[in-house]
mmCIF file of C-alpha atoms in Angstrom:
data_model
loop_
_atom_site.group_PDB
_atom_site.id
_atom_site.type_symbol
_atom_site.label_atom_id
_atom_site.label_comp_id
_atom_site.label_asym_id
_atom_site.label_seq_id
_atom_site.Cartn_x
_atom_site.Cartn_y
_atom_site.Cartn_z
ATOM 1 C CA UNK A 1 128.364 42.310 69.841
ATOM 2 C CA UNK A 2 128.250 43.597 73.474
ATOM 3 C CA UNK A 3 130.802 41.887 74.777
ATOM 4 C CA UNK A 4 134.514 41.182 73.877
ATOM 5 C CA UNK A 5 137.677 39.719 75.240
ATOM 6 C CA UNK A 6 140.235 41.902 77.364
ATOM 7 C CA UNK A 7 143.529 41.243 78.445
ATOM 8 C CA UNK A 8 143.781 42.815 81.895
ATOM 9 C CA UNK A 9 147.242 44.591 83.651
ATOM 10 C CA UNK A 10 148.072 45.708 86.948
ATOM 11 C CA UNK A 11 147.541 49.246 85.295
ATOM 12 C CA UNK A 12 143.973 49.557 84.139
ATOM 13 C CA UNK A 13 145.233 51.966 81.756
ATOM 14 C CA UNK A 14 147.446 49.432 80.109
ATOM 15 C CA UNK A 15 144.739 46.496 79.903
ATOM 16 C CA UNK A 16 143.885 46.167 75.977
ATOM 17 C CA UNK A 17 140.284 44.837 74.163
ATOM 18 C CA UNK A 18 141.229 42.557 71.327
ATOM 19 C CA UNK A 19 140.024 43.049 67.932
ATOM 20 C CA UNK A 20 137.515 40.405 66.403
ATOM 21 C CA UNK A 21 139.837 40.318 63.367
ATOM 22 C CA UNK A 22 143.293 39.664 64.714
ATOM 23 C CA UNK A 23 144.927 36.514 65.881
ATOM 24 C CA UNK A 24 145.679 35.585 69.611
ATOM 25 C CA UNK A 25 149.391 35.240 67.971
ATOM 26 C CA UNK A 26 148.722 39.008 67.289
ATOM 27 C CA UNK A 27 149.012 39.822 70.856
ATOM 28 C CA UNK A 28 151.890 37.588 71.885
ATOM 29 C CA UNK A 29 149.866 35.671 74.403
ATOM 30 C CA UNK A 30 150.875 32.478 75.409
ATOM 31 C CA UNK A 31 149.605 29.396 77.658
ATOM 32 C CA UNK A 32 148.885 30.242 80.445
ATOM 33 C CA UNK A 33 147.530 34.049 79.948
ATOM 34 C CA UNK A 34 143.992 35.099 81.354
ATOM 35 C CA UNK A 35 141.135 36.632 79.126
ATOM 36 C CA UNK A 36 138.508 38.227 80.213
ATOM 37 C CA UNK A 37 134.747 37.600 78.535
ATOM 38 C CA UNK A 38 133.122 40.711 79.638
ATOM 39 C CA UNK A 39 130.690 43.671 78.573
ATOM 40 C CA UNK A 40 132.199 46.161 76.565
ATOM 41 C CA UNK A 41 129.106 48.799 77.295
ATOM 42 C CA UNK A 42 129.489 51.097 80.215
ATOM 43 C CA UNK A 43 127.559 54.201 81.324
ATOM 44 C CA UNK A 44 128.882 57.688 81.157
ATOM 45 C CA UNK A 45 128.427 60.416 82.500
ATOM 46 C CA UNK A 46 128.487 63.828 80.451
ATOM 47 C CA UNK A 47 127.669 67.745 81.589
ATOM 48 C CA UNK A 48 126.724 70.617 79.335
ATOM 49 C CA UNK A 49 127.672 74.003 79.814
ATOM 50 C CA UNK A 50 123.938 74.838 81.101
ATOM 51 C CA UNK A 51 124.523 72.061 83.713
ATOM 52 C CA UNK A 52 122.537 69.469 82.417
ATOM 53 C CA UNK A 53 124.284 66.138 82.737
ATOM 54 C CA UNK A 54 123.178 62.958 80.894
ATOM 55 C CA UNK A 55 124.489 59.710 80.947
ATOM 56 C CA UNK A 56 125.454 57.536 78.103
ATOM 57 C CA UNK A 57 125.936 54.585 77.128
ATOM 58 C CA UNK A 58 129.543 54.284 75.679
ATOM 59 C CA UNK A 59 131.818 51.270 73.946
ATOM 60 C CA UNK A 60 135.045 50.428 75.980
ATOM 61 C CA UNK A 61 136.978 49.601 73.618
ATOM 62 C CA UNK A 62 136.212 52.989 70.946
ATOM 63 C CA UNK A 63 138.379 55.446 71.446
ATOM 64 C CA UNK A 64 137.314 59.288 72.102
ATOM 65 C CA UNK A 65 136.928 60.452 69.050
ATOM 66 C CA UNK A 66 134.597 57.190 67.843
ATOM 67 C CA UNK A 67 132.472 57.721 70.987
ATOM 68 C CA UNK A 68 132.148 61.530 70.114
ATOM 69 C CA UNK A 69 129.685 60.318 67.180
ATOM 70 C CA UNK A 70 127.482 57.930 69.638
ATOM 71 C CA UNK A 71 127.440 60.870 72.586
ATOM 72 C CA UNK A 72 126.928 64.234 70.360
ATOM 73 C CA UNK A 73 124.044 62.304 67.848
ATOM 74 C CA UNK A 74 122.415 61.189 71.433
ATOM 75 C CA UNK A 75 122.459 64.823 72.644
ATOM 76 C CA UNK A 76 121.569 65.957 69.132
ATOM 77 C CA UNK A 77 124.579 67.331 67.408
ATOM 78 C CA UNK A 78 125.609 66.842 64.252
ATOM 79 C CA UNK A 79 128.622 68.566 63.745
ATOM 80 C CA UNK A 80 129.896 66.342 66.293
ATOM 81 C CA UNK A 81 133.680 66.937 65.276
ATOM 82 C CA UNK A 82 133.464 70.798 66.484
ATOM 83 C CA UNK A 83 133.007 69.163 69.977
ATOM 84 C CA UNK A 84 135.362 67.416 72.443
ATOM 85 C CA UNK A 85 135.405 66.532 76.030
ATOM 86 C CA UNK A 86 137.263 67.888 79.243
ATOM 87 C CA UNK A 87 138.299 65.914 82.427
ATOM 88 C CA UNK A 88 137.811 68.638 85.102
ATOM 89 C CA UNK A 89 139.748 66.878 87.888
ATOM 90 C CA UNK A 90 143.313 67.624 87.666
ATOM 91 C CA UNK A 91 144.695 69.676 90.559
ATOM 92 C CA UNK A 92 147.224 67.157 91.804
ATOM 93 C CA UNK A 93 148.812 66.659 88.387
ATOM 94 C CA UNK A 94 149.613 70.865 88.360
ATOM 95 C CA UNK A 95 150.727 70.126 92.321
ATOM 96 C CA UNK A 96 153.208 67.507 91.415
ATOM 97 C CA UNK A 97 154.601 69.168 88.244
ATOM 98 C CA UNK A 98 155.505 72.386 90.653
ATOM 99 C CA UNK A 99 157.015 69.942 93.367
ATOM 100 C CA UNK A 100 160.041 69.592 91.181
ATOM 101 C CA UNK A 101 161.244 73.082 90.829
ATOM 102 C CA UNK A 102 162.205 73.410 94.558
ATOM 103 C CA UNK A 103 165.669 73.281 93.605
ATOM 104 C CA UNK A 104 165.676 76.689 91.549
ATOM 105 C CA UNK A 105 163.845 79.602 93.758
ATOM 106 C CA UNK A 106 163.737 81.866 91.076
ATOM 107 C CA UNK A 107 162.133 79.426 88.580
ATOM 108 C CA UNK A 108 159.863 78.526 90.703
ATOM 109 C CA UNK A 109 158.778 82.136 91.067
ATOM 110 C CA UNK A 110 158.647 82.281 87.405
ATOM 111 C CA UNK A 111 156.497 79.188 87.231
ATOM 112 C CA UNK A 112 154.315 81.054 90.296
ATOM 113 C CA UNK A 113 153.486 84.308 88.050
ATOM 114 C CA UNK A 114 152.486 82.258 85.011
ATOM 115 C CA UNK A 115 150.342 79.834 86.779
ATOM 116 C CA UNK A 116 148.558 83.121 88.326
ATOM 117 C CA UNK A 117 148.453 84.421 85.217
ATOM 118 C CA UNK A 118 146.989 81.930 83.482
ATOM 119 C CA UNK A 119 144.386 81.318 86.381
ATOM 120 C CA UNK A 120 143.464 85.502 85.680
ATOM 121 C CA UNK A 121 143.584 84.889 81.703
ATOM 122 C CA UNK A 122 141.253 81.577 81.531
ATOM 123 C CA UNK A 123 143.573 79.971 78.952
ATOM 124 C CA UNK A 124 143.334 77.017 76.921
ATOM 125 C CA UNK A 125 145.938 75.893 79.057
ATOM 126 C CA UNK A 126 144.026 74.766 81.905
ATOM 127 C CA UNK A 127 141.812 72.869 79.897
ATOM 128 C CA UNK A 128 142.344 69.122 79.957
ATOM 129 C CA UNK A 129 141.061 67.914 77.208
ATOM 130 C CA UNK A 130 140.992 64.117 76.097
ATOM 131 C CA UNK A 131 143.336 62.950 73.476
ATOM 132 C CA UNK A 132 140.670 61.459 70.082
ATOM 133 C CA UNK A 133 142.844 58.645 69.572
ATOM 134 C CA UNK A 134 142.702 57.186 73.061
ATOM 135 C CA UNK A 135 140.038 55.508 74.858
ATOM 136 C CA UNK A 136 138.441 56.884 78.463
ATOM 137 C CA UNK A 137 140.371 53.801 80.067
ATOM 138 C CA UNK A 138 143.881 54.636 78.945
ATOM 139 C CA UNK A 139 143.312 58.342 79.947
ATOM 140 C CA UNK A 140 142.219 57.073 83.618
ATOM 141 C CA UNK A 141 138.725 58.458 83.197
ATOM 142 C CA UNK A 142 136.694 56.547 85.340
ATOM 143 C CA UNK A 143 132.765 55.338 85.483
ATOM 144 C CA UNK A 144 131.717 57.682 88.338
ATOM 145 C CA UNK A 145 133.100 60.767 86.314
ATOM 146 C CA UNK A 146 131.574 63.645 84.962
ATOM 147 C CA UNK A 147 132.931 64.881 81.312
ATOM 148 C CA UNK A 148 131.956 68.326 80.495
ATOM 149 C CA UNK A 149 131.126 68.382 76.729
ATOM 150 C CA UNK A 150 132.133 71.486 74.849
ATOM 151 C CA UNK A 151 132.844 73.199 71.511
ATOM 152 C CA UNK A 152 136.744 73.034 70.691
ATOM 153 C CA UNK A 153 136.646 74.401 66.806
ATOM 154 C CA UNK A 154 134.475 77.684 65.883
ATOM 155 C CA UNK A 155 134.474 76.678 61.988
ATOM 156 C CA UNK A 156 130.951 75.835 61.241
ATOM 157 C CA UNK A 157 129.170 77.555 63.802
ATOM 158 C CA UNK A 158 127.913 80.521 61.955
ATOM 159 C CA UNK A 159 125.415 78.024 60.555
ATOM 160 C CA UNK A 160 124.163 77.718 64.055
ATOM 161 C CA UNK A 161 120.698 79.646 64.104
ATOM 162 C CA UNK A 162 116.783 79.018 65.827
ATOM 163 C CA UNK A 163 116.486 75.783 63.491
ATOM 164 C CA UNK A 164 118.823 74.148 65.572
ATOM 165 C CA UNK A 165 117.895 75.422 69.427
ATOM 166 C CA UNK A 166 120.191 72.311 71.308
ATOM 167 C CA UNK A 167 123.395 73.963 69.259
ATOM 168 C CA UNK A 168 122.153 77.606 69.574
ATOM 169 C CA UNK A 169 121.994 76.924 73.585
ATOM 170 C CA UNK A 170 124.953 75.116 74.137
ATOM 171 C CA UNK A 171 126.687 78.259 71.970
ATOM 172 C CA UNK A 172 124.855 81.220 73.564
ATOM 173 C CA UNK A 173 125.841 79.066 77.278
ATOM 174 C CA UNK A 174 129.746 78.915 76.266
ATOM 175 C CA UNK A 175 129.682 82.768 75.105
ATOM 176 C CA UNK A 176 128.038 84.128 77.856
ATOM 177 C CA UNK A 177 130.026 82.288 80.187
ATOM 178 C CA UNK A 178 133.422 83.452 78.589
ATOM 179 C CA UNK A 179 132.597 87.040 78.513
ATOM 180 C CA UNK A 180 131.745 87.341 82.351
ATOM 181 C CA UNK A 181 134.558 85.327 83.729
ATOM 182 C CA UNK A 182 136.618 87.724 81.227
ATOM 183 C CA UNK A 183 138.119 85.312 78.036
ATOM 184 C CA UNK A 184 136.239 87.802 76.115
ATOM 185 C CA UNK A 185 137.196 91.445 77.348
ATOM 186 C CA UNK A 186 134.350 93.530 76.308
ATOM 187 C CA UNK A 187 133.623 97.359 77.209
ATOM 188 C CA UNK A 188 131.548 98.448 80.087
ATOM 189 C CA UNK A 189 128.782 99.648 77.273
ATOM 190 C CA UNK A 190 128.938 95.838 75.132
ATOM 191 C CA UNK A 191 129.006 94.002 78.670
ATOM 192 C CA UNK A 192 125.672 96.223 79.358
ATOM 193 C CA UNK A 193 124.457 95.353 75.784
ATOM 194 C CA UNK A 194 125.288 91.417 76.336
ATOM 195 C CA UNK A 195 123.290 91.812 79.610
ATOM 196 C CA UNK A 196 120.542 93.236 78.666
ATOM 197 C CA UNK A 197 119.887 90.224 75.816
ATOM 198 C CA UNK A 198 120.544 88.275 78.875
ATOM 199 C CA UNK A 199 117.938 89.593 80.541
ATOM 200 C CA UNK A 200 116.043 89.181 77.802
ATOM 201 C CA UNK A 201 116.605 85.839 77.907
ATOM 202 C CA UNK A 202 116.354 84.901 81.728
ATOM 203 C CA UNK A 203 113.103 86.927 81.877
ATOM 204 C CA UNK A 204 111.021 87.622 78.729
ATOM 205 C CA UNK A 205 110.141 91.011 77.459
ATOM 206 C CA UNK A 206 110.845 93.831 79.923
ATOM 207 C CA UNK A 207 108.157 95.023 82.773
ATOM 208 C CA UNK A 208 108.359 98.052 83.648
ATOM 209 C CA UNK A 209 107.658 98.130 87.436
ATOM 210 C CA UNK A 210 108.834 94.538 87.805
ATOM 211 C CA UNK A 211 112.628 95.051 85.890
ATOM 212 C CA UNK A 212 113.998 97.697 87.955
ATOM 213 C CA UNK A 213 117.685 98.469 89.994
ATOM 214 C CA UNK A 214 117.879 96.054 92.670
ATOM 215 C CA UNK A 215 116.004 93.121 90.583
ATOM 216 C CA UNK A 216 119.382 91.922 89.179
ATOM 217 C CA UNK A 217 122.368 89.753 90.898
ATOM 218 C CA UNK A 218 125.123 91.463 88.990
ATOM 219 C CA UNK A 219 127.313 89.164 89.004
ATOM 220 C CA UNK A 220 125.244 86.727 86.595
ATOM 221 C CA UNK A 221 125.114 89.594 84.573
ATOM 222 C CA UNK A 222 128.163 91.471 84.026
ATOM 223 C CA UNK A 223 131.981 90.768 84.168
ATOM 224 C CA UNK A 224 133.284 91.040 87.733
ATOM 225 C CA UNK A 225 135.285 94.691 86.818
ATOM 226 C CA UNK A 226 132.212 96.437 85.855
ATOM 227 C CA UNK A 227 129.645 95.165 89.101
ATOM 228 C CA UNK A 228 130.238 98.262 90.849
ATOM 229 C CA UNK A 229 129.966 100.863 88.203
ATOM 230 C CA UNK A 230 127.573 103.370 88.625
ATOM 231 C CA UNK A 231 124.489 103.000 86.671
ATOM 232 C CA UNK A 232 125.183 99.076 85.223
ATOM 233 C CA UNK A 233 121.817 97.736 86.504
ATOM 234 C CA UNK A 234 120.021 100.974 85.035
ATOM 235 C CA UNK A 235 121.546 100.621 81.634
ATOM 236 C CA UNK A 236 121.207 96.893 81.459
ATOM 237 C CA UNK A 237 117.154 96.974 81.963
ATOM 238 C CA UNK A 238 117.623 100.502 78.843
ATOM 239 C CA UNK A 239 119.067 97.513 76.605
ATOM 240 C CA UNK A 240 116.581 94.692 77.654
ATOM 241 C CA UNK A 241 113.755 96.882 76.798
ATOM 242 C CA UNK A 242 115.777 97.638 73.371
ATOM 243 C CA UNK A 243 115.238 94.107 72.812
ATOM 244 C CA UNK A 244 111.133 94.583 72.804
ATOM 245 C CA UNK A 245 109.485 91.125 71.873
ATOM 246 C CA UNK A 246 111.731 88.966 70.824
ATOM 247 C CA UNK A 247 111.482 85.265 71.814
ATOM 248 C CA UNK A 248 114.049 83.707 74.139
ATOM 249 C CA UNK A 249 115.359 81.733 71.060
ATOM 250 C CA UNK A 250 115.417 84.970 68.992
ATOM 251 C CA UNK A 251 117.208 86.486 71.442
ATOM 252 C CA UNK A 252 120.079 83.849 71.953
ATOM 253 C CA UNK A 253 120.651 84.555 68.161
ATOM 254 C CA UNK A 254 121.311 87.994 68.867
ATOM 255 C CA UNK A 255 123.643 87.340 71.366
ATOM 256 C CA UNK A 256 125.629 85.153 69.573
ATOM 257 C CA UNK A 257 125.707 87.124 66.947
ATOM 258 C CA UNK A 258 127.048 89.974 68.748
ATOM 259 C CA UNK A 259 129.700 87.786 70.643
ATOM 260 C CA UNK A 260 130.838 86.823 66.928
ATOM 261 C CA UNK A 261 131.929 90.371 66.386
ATOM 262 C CA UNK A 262 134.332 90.324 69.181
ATOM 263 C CA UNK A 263 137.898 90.290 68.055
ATOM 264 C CA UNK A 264 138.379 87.088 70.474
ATOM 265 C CA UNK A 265 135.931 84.927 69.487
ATOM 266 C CA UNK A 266 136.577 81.928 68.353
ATOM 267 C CA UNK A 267 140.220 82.548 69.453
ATOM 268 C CA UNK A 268 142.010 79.279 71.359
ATOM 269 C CA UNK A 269 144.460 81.228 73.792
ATOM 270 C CA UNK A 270 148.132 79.645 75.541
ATOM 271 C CA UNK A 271 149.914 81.755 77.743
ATOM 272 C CA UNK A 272 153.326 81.525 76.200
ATOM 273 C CA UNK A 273 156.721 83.646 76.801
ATOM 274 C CA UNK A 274 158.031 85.506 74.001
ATOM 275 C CA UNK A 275 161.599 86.459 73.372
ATOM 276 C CA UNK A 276 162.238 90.153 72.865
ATOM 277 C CA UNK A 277 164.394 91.116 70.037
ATOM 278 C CA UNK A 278 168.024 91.730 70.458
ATOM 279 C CA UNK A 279 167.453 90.962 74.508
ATOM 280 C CA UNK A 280 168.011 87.949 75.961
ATOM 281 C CA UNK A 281 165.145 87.995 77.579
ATOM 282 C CA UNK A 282 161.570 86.193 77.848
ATOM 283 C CA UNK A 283 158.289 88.221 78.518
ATOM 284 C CA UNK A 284 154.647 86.736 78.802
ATOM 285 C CA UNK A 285 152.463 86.897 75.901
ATOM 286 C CA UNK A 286 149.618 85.476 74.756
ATOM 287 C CA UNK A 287 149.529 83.413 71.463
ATOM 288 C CA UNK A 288 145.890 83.137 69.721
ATOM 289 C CA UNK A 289 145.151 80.370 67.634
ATOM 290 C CA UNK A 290 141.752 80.756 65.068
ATOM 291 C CA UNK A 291 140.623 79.067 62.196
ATOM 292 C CA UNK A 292 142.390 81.757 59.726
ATOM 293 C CA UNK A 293 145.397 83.218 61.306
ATOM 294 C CA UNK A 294 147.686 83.372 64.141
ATOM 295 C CA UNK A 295 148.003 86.079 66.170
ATOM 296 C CA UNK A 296 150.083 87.978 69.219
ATOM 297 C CA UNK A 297 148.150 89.340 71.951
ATOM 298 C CA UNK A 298 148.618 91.542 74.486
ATOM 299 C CA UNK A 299 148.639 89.327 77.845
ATOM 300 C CA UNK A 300 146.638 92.239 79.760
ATOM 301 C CA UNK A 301 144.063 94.103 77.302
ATOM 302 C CA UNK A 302 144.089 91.284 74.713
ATOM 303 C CA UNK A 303 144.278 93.661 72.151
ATOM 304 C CA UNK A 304 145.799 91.768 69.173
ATOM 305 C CA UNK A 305 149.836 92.932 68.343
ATOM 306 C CA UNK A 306 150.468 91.430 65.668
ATOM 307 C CA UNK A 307 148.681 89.151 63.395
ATOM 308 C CA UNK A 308 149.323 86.463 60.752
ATOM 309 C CA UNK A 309 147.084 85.032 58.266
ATOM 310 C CA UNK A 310 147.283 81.185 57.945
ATOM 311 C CA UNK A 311 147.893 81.529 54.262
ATOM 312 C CA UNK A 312 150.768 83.422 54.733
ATOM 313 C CA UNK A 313 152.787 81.229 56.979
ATOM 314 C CA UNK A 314 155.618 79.339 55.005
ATOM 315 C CA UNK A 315 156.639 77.070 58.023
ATOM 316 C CA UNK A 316 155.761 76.153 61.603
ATOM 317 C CA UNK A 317 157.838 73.986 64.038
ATOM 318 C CA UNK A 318 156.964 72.844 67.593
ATOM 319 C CA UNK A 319 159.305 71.077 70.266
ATOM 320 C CA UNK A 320 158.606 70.354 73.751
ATOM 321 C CA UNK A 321 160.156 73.608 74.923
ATOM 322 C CA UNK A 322 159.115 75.997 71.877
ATOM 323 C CA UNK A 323 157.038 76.877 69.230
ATOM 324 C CA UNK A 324 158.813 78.598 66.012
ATOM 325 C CA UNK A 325 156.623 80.118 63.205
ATOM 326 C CA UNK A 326 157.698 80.885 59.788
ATOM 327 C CA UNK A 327 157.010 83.827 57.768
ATOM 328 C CA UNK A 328 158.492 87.662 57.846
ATOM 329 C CA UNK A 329 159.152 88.286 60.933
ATOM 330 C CA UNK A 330 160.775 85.017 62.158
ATOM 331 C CA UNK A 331 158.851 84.756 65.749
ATOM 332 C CA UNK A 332 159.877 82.048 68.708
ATOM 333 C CA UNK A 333 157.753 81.275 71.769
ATOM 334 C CA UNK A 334 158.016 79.069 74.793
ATOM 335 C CA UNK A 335 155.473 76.802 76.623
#
């Protein structure tokens, strides 16, 4: 059950397993055409958030979303469908898309701002996730590649508490990350709160003469707009003693909790460009995407403008160059 038979290309991204139940006559191939009896198993490599990276054992011929199951229950997640996968190494694919607007100067400046932009914002945008309905071969992952592993859907994960420490890590990891590098704006007081549970976490229960300014590196702790503040490192160690005894596990439930009641959590974000009414004009904007609504948000505070429940939207309609939604007002953006 290992091993199958694989019709090879020139492109290893066209090369196709066959299926045990279909007919050579299935596949068109005639005398003369070369099979290949080989191993369908090969090892995979796969990074968490916290940096660990284990490798696993994967089918071939499964595509993404199959091998999801076998990688998340090795890990030990269950709600492996909350999960997906990223291929981190795609700089020359953003190269060679801007190598074609040479022609237009002032598109190309466009194109500039938004790719800044989006670099400053940490979109969804840059992410390049794998498509579920593909296998690693046809999306050129190779064997020597690292995947990162991470949640893509926040619907379940309120159910995510201390009874379940592998999901509670990989959570508290992806939250913690997000509100330093800035996906989650927070105030200079919350940022101090999130640090001191941090610190909580890092180092245990806090010591008086040992957890004291000059102890921290500040920029593990807080985003990068707030390092220099007078005070942080002070008021940081005031909130890690607030946390008194808890457990490190105990206190990664508090943090999550408290990144839950941020108005972006859980919020996909796509830098988009918005057409202003009666103008013929097109102004960055940043379109949030959540389990229950849809919303408009400002591109610099990321304070929500506008907002639209999912069960309120009549329509929704999507081309390669827009995205049109339905419902009082009539709103169009573009990619």
């Amino acid at each position: 059950s290992d091993y199958g038979l694989f019709l090879s290309d020139e492109d290893p991204r066209k090369g196709i397993w066959l299926e045990s139940g279909r007919t050579l006559d299935y596949y068109m191939l005639r005398n003369g055409d070369i099979l290949e009896y080989k191993k369908k198993q090969r090892p995979q490599k796969i990074k968490m958030l916290d940096g660990a990276v284990k490798t696993v054992m994967v089918d071939d011929s499964k595509t993404v979303g199959e091998l999801l199951v076998t990688i998340c229950s090795r890990i030990g997640i269950t709600n492996y469908e909350e999960y997906s996968l990223i291929q981190e190494t795609v700089e020359e694919k953003k190269e060679d898309g801007m190598g074609t607007l040479k022609k237009d100067r002032t598109l190309l400046r466009d194109e500039r701002k938004m790719e800044k932009l989006k670099a400053k914002l940490h979109t969804d945008d840059d992410l390049n996730w794998l498509d579920h309905s593909r296998t690693f071969r046809e999306q050129g992952v190779d064997e020597n590649e690292t995947l990162l592993l991470r949640r893509k859907f926040f619907y379940s994960d309120q159910n995510v508490d201390s009874r379940d420490p592998v999901q509670l890590n990989l959570l508290y990891v992806q939250a913690r990350d997000d509100i330093l590098n800035g996906s989650h704006p927070v105030s200079f007081e919350k940022a101090c709160e999130f640090g001191g549970i941090q610190a909580q976490i890092q180092f245990g229960p806090h010591i008086e003469h040992k957890h004291k300014p000059g102890f921290l590196d500040l920029k593990e702790f807080l985003p990068k707009e707030y390092i220099k503040q007078r005070g942080a490192e002070k008021k940081i160690f005031q909130e890690h003693k607030n946390c008194g005894e808890l457990t490190e596990i105990e206190a990664k439930v508090k943090y999550v909790k408290l990144a839950r009641s941020l108005r972006t959590y859980g919020v996909s974000f796509f830098l988009v460009k918005e057409k202003m009414k009666s103008k013929n004009k097109l102004v960055p904007r940043l379109l949030g995407i959540t389990k229950e609504s849809v919303m408009r948000v400002d591109e610099k505070t990321k304070d929500v403008v506008q907002e639209w429940p999912l069960t309120t939207v009549k329509r929704w309609a999507a081309s390669p160059k827009s995205f049109t939604l339905v419902r009082p007002p009539y709103v169009t953006f573009s990619p």
